[in-house]
Amino acid sequence: MTKVLIATEKPFAKAAVEQMTNICKTAGYSVKLLEKYTDKSQLLEAVKTATAMIVRSDKVDKEVLDAAKELKIVVRAGAGYDNVDVNYAKKNGIYGVCVMNTPGQNSNAVAELAVGMAIYGIREFFSGKPGGELRGRVLGLHGYGYVARNVHRIARALGMTVKVYTRYSKAQAASQGIEVTNSLEELYAFSDVVSIHVPARGEHIKSVSMEVLQHLKENAIIVNTARKEVINEDDLCKFMQDRADVKYLSDIAPDCIDFFKENFEGRYYFTPKKLGAQTAEANMNAGVAAAEQIVAYLEEGDNTYQVNK
Ligand code: 3PG
């Protein structure tokens, strides 16, 4: 029997799990739920007999893939798949393990958090200190994927001017009437708020470095709902020491959180855990898409969303 493991250290909303279970059961599959696990050994045990697996930010590394002898497909219910060893998965078994994500399904939730953080930052963290307004200011989108497109939609309604730096989605941005800057430096130089929306892979790793940061406008706010890996943290710390006007808000804390606590009081905010996609709607959209993609792959070989082809 086909066995689907839903392994989420950070669980989906209950309604999403019910819907995902229904989809799998209708296809004749059994479902095993492993939520809020505290030790990797629990995941290693649960994955042993799984044919398919749905995860969120859960680490699917070599050890997990080696333990998953029956595994045919892993779906990361979400956008970023930096938590899955996609290349090792490809080499696993006779045909390789297919890895998919569910692009776009949780993007509005992350976009709303990014805008919320921009408001929180510009209003001085609701401390009572006089802040500013987003209307009339320039928003710089670093990247133009699904999340950034939603941020753009909301920012327009707020009366912001939006600019973007993107290498791969220039045509989409231009079709929305957004000015595409020639370089990342230019984007950072013109933006009052920079919102980062690039994945933690390839050239994006540590792409927000001193080279780029040094161009930031006075009183700029950086909002990072992407991944901490896209920032060069040493450079960020140095830069924020030199520039007391700059604020940094991020979905989950950087590794250098202690340095921030000691040096930058009143200039940063970090979520207690990654919660950009932690809404009922995003859980439902991404979870259901993941279950449907598994059925489509196993029954019809549909690999549309495979990221390790
Ligand atoms: C994503 O990459 O989809 C988001 O960062 C959400 O991650 P999560 O599923 O761990 O909340």
XYZ file of C-alpha atoms and ligand atoms in Angstrom, residues 10 12 55-58 76-83 102 106-107 110 225-227 251 274-278 283 286, ligand 1:
40
model
C 5.837 22.927 12.823
C -0.165 22.484 9.589
C 7.347 18.367 4.779
C 7.635 22.076 5.548
C 11.030 23.413 6.660
C 11.895 19.957 7.996
C 8.057 20.530 0.354
C 4.700 22.214 1.046
C 5.979 25.715 0.459
C 8.394 27.625 -1.722
C 11.981 27.307 -0.468
C 13.416 23.798 -0.729
C 16.859 24.568 0.713
C 15.963 22.118 3.504
C 4.309 24.076 -4.178
C 1.774 30.373 0.617
C 3.073 33.546 -0.985
C 4.555 35.772 3.498
C 11.162 37.216 4.997
C 13.328 35.031 2.747
C 16.178 33.210 4.519
C 11.351 36.261 9.827
C 9.726 31.216 11.018
C 6.082 32.175 10.685
C 5.677 33.852 7.302
C 3.529 31.017 5.984
C 1.879 30.251 9.298
C -1.425 25.831 5.292
C 0.236 24.497 0.310
C 8.544 28.734 2.359
O 9.681 28.596 1.910
O 7.546 28.276 1.785
C 8.322 29.544 3.598
O 9.528 29.972 4.133
C 7.472 28.836 4.635
O 8.149 27.867 5.374
P 7.373 26.968 6.462
O 6.520 26.003 5.734
O 8.442 26.334 7.269
O 6.529 27.896 7.297
